[in-house]
Amino acid sequence: MSSHVVQQLVDVDAATRARLKGQKPVAIWLTGLSASGKSTIANALEVALVERGRHTYLLDGDNVRMGLCRDLGFTDADREENIRRIAELGRLFVDAGLIVVTAFISPFRADRALARTIIGEDAFVEVFVDTPLDECERRDPKGLYGKARAGLIKNFTGIDSAYEAPLSPDIRLETLGRSLPEVVRQILGYLDERFAATDLTTSRSAANRE
Ligand code: ADP
């Protein structure tokens, strides 16, 4: 970074923006193998939060890779840079007052730890979408495991690139044999408990009526 870059002071701060939105801004960081359920869960979670009157933003792997990170591939170094950029983006959205849901494989512990540092411990929720590899391969909604097994895709997580499962995630979600609403309820329950004082998940209209 150039030593001539000086941070500009601004009058409207993160707390003001959060107060205006009436919510605790956080990043809900989903990590797991391809086809574990990250995008599906992230989408359903965002719907549930919006139904509760929350201001949200969803960052999803494929979308980001088509834009902000389109210059990056799937080598270890590129995956690391991909996650760093997403974390910086997540930090800005949290600073803007939003509840951010991210759905990226984010296979390396060190990169997720960096994301936690960038976004800030008190606003970071690591969610391990814990679906066994053989179940992910069975689901294979995009046919990617088939291609990876045939050698047509290199550096595929779980096949010829490592997935380092979180050792102590904030939430561990099992999806095998569980319905999507059940899984979403587990996340909402956690958010309710951890951020109870800030009333993150209760319906605002319901709260206003009380
Ligand atoms: P990822 O984003 O992790 O690559 P996707 O969400 O694209 O995964 O795909 C997961 C697949 O698993 C979807 O086809 C989804 O319908 C299916 N699935 C089955 N059970 C569940 C569950 N409990 N939660 C989430 N997805 C599930």
GROMACS .gro file of C-alpha atoms and ligand atoms in nm:
model
  237
    1MET     CA    1   0.000   0.000   0.000
    2SER     CA    2   0.131   0.348  -0.081
    3SER     CA    3   0.248   0.543   0.225
    4HIS     CA    4   0.065   0.846   0.080
    5VAL     CA    5  -0.276   0.688   0.141
    6VAL     CA    6  -0.441   0.866   0.436
    7GLN     CA    7  -0.773   0.753   0.575
    8GLN     CA    8  -1.046   1.014   0.526
    9LEU     CA    9  -1.246   1.100   0.838
   10VAL     CA   10  -1.623   1.083   0.795
   11ASP     CA   11  -1.909   1.204   1.015
   12VAL     CA   12  -2.160   0.921   0.967
   13ASP     CA   13  -2.026   0.611   1.140
   14ALA     CA   14  -2.111   0.240   1.143
   15ALA     CA   15  -2.313   0.267   1.465
   16THR     CA   16  -2.532   0.539   1.313
   17ARG     CA   17  -2.603   0.331   1.005
   18ALA     CA   18  -2.680   0.022   1.215
   19ARG     CA   19  -2.910   0.222   1.444
   20LEU     CA   20  -3.098   0.362   1.146
   21LYS     CA   21  -3.157   0.006   1.021
   22GLY     CA   22  -3.245  -0.115   1.371
   23GLN     CA   23  -3.022  -0.420   1.354
   24LYS     CA   24  -2.687  -0.565   1.452
   25PRO     CA   25  -2.481  -0.589   1.131
   26VAL     CA   26  -2.302  -0.923   1.102
   27ALA     CA   27  -2.144  -1.150   0.843
   28ILE     CA   28  -2.280  -1.504   0.838
   29TRP     CA   29  -2.000  -1.696   0.671
   30LEU     CA   30  -2.104  -2.034   0.526
   31THR     CA   31  -1.821  -2.274   0.450
   32GLY     CA   32  -1.837  -2.629   0.317
   33LEU     CA   33  -1.772  -2.857   0.022
   34SER     CA   34  -1.920  -2.792  -0.320
   35ALA     CA   35  -2.284  -2.913  -0.318
   36SER     CA   36  -2.290  -2.921   0.063
   37GLY     CA   37  -2.583  -2.674   0.050
   38LYS     CA   38  -2.425  -2.331   0.103
   39SER     CA   39  -2.610  -2.145  -0.177
   40THR     CA   40  -2.942  -2.311  -0.102
   41ILE     CA   41  -2.916  -2.236   0.270
   42ALA     CA   42  -2.785  -1.881   0.215
   43ASN     CA   43  -3.078  -1.805  -0.013
   44ALA     CA   44  -3.338  -1.946   0.230
   45LEU     CA   45  -3.172  -1.769   0.523
   46GLU     CA   46  -3.180  -1.435   0.341
   47VAL     CA   47  -3.550  -1.484   0.262
   48ALA     CA   48  -3.620  -1.559   0.630
   49LEU     CA   49  -3.426  -1.251   0.744
   50VAL     CA   50  -3.599  -1.022   0.493
   51GLU     CA   51  -3.935  -1.159   0.609
   52ARG     CA   52  -3.832  -1.034   0.954
   53GLY     CA   53  -3.769  -0.688   0.811
   54ARG     CA   54  -3.390  -0.717   0.809
   55HIS     CA   55  -3.160  -0.542   0.562
   56THR     CA   56  -2.941  -0.807   0.403
   57TYR     CA   57  -2.696  -0.878   0.125
   58LEU     CA   58  -2.603  -1.216  -0.018
   59LEU     CA   59  -2.257  -1.280  -0.158
   60ASP     CA   60  -2.238  -1.604  -0.352
   61GLY     CA   61  -1.935  -1.784  -0.496
   62ASP     CA   62  -2.027  -1.800  -0.861
   63ASN     CA   63  -2.157  -1.442  -0.880
   64VAL     CA   64  -1.843  -1.296  -0.726
   65ARG     CA   65  -1.622  -1.506  -0.950
   66MET     CA   66  -1.795  -1.360  -1.257
   67GLY     CA   67  -1.723  -1.003  -1.146
   68LEU     CA   68  -1.496  -0.884  -0.867
   69CYS     CA   69  -1.280  -1.198  -0.878
   70ARG     CA   70  -1.300  -1.290  -1.245
   71ASP     CA   71  -0.921  -1.263  -1.276
   72LEU     CA   72  -0.874  -1.541  -1.019
   73GLY     CA   73  -0.856  -1.917  -1.069
   74PHE     CA   74  -0.849  -2.207  -0.825
   75THR     CA   75  -0.485  -2.238  -0.727
   76ASP     CA   76  -0.420  -2.210  -0.352
   77ALA     CA   77  -0.290  -1.854  -0.398
   78ASP     CA   78  -0.594  -1.749  -0.602
   79ARG     CA   79  -0.834  -1.906  -0.352
   80GLU     CA   80  -0.662  -1.712  -0.076
   81GLU     CA   81  -0.694  -1.383  -0.267
   82ASN     CA   82  -1.057  -1.465  -0.352
   83ILE     CA   83  -1.145  -1.502   0.017
   84ARG     CA   84  -0.947  -1.192   0.115
   85ARG     CA   85  -1.143  -0.978  -0.133
   86ILE     CA   86  -1.475  -1.125  -0.020
   87ALA     CA   87  -1.386  -1.058   0.344
   88GLU     CA   88  -1.300  -0.695   0.263
   89LEU     CA   89  -1.629  -0.664   0.078
   90GLY     CA   90  -1.809  -0.826   0.372
   91ARG     CA   91  -1.644  -0.576   0.608
   92LEU     CA   92  -1.770  -0.284   0.398
   93PHE     CA   93  -2.125  -0.423   0.389
   94VAL     CA   94  -2.123  -0.484   0.765
   95ASP     CA   95  -1.991  -0.130   0.808
   96ALA     CA   96  -2.282  -0.015   0.589
   97GLY     CA   97  -2.521  -0.172   0.842
   98LEU     CA   98  -2.620  -0.487   0.656
   99ILE     CA   99  -2.655  -0.850   0.758
  100VAL     CA  100  -2.430  -1.019   0.504
  101VAL     CA  101  -2.462  -1.386   0.414
  102THR     CA  102  -2.167  -1.536   0.226
  103ALA     CA  103  -2.161  -1.871   0.047
  104PHE     CA  104  -1.808  -1.970  -0.050
  105ILE     CA  105  -1.628  -2.301  -0.014
  106SER     CA  106  -1.346  -2.109   0.163
  107PRO     CA  107  -1.155  -2.436   0.214
  108PHE     CA  108  -0.855  -2.314   0.416
  109ARG     CA  109  -0.861  -2.245   0.791
  110ALA     CA  110  -0.605  -1.967   0.764
  111ASP     CA  111  -0.818  -1.781   0.509
  112ARG     CA  112  -1.132  -1.809   0.721
  113ALA     CA  113  -0.932  -1.688   1.021
  114LEU     CA  114  -0.821  -1.391   0.811
  115ALA     CA  115  -1.184  -1.321   0.716
  116ARG     CA  116  -1.273  -1.325   1.086
  117THR     CA  117  -0.996  -1.075   1.157
  118ILE     CA  118  -1.090  -0.846   0.866
  119ILE     CA  119  -1.463  -0.843   0.948
  120GLY     CA  120  -1.411  -0.841   1.326
  121GLU     CA  121  -1.470  -1.112   1.586
  122ASP     CA  122  -1.792  -0.961   1.723
  123ALA     CA  123  -1.959  -0.947   1.380
  124PHE     CA  124  -1.842  -1.280   1.239
  125VAL     CA  125  -2.044  -1.602   1.246
  126GLU     CA  126  -1.870  -1.906   1.096
  127VAL     CA  127  -2.119  -2.168   0.980
  128PHE     CA  128  -1.982  -2.509   0.880
  129VAL     CA  129  -2.222  -2.673   0.634
  130ASP     CA  130  -2.121  -3.023   0.731
  131THR     CA  131  -2.232  -3.255   0.452
  132PRO     CA  132  -2.015  -3.566   0.394
  133LEU     CA  133  -1.821  -3.580   0.069
  134ASP     CA  134  -2.001  -3.892  -0.056
  135GLU     CA  135  -2.337  -3.719  -0.009
  136CYS     CA  136  -2.210  -3.409  -0.196
  137GLU     CA  137  -2.093  -3.635  -0.479
  138ARG     CA  138  -2.429  -3.809  -0.484
  139ARG     CA  139  -2.614  -3.472  -0.506
  140ASP     CA  140  -2.371  -3.319  -0.760
  141PRO     CA  141  -2.632  -3.062  -0.882
  142LYS     CA  142  -2.390  -2.905  -1.132
  143GLY     CA  143  -2.215  -3.226  -1.241
  144LEU     CA  144  -1.884  -3.091  -1.112
  145TYR     CA  145  -1.777  -3.395  -0.910
  146GLY     CA  146  -1.829  -3.615  -1.214
  147LYS     CA  147  -1.602  -3.389  -1.417
  148ALA     CA  148  -1.343  -3.367  -1.138
  149ARG     CA  149  -1.334  -3.748  -1.103
  150ALA     CA  150  -1.287  -3.773  -1.480
  151GLY     CA  151  -0.991  -3.535  -1.455
  152LEU     CA  152  -1.167  -3.259  -1.650
  153ILE     CA  153  -1.152  -3.011  -1.358
  154LYS     CA  154  -0.827  -2.966  -1.168
  155ASN     CA  155  -0.787  -2.846  -0.806
  156PHE     CA  156  -1.141  -2.946  -0.714
  157THR     CA  157  -1.207  -2.923  -0.340
  158GLY     CA  158  -1.249  -3.266  -0.181
  159ILE     CA  159  -1.102  -3.445  -0.485
  160ASP     CA  160  -0.756  -3.305  -0.558
  161SER     CA  161  -0.760  -2.995  -0.340
  162ALA     CA  162  -0.796  -2.996   0.039
  163TYR     CA  163  -1.095  -2.892   0.246
  164GLU     CA  164  -0.993  -2.803   0.600
  165ALA     CA  165  -1.306  -2.847   0.810
  166PRO     CA  166  -1.353  -2.584   1.084
  167LEU     CA  167  -1.234  -2.708   1.424
  168SER     CA  168  -1.467  -2.489   1.627
  169PRO     CA  169  -1.725  -2.322   1.403
  170ASP     CA  170  -1.987  -2.097   1.561
  171ILE     CA  171  -2.252  -2.324   1.407
  172ARG     CA  172  -2.215  -2.677   1.268
  173LEU     CA  173  -2.502  -2.758   1.033
  174GLU     CA  174  -2.572  -3.114   0.935
  175THR     CA  175  -2.784  -3.128   0.620
  176LEU     CA  176  -2.806  -3.503   0.564
  177GLY     CA  177  -3.161  -3.613   0.641
  178ARG     CA  178  -3.263  -3.263   0.751
  179SER     CA  179  -3.501  -3.027   0.577
  180LEU     CA  180  -3.400  -2.680   0.462
  181PRO     CA  181  -3.642  -2.501   0.702
  182GLU     CA  182  -3.496  -2.704   0.991
  183VAL     CA  183  -3.144  -2.598   0.901
  184VAL     CA  184  -3.246  -2.231   0.862
  185ARG     CA  185  -3.421  -2.242   1.202
  186GLN     CA  186  -3.095  -2.363   1.359
  187ILE     CA  187  -2.910  -2.055   1.227
  188LEU     CA  188  -3.187  -1.815   1.331
  189GLY     CA  189  -3.192  -1.973   1.677
  190TYR     CA  190  -2.819  -1.919   1.715
  191LEU     CA  191  -2.843  -1.556   1.598
  192ASP     CA  192  -3.130  -1.493   1.837
  193GLU     CA  193  -2.930  -1.625   2.130
  194ARG     CA  194  -2.597  -1.459   2.050
  195PHE     CA  195  -2.742  -1.124   1.949
  196ALA     CA  196  -3.053  -1.135   2.169
  197ALA     CA  197  -2.999  -0.788   2.306
  198THR     CA  198  -2.989  -0.646   1.955
  199ASP     CA  199  -3.303  -0.827   1.847
  200LEU     CA  200  -3.157  -0.952   1.520
  201THR     CA  201  -3.408  -1.207   1.407
  202THR     CA  202  -3.738  -1.116   1.569
  203SER     CA  203  -3.986  -0.958   1.333
  204ARG     CA  204  -3.958  -0.580   1.364
  205SER     CA  205  -4.324  -0.530   1.291
  206ALA     CA  206  -4.410  -0.781   1.564
  207ALA     CA  207  -4.166  -0.612   1.801
  208ASN     CA  208  -4.321  -0.274   1.723
  209ARG     CA  209  -4.667  -0.400   1.807
  210GLU     CA  210  -4.560  -0.511   2.156
  211ADP     P1  211  -2.313  -2.535  -0.259
  211ADP     O1  212  -2.357  -2.392  -0.267
  211ADP     O2  213  -2.259  -2.572  -0.123
  211ADP     O3  214  -2.225  -2.577  -0.372
  211ADP     P2  215  -2.583  -2.595  -0.343
  211ADP     O4  216  -2.671  -2.520  -0.247
  211ADP     O5  217  -2.559  -2.536  -0.479
  211ADP     O6  218  -2.444  -2.627  -0.268
  211ADP     O7  219  -2.641  -2.743  -0.365
  211ADP     C1  220  -2.681  -2.824  -0.257
  211ADP     C2  221  -2.782  -2.929  -0.304
  211ADP     O8  222  -2.820  -3.010  -0.191
  211ADP     C3  223  -2.908  -2.866  -0.359
  211ADP     O9  224  -2.946  -2.937  -0.474
  211ADP     C4  225  -3.009  -2.885  -0.243
  211ADP    O10  226  -3.142  -2.897  -0.289
  211ADP     C5  227  -2.962  -3.017  -0.180
  211ADP     N1  228  -3.000  -3.036  -0.039
  211ADP     C6  229  -3.057  -3.147   0.013
  211ADP     N2  230  -3.082  -3.133   0.146
  211ADP     C7  231  -3.042  -3.010   0.180
  211ADP     C8  232  -3.041  -2.936   0.303
  211ADP     N3  233  -3.089  -2.986   0.417
  211ADP     N4  234  -2.988  -2.811   0.301
  211ADP     C9  235  -2.939  -2.759   0.187
  211ADP     N5  236  -2.937  -2.823   0.068
  211ADP    C10  237  -2.987  -2.948   0.063
   0.00000   0.00000   0.00000
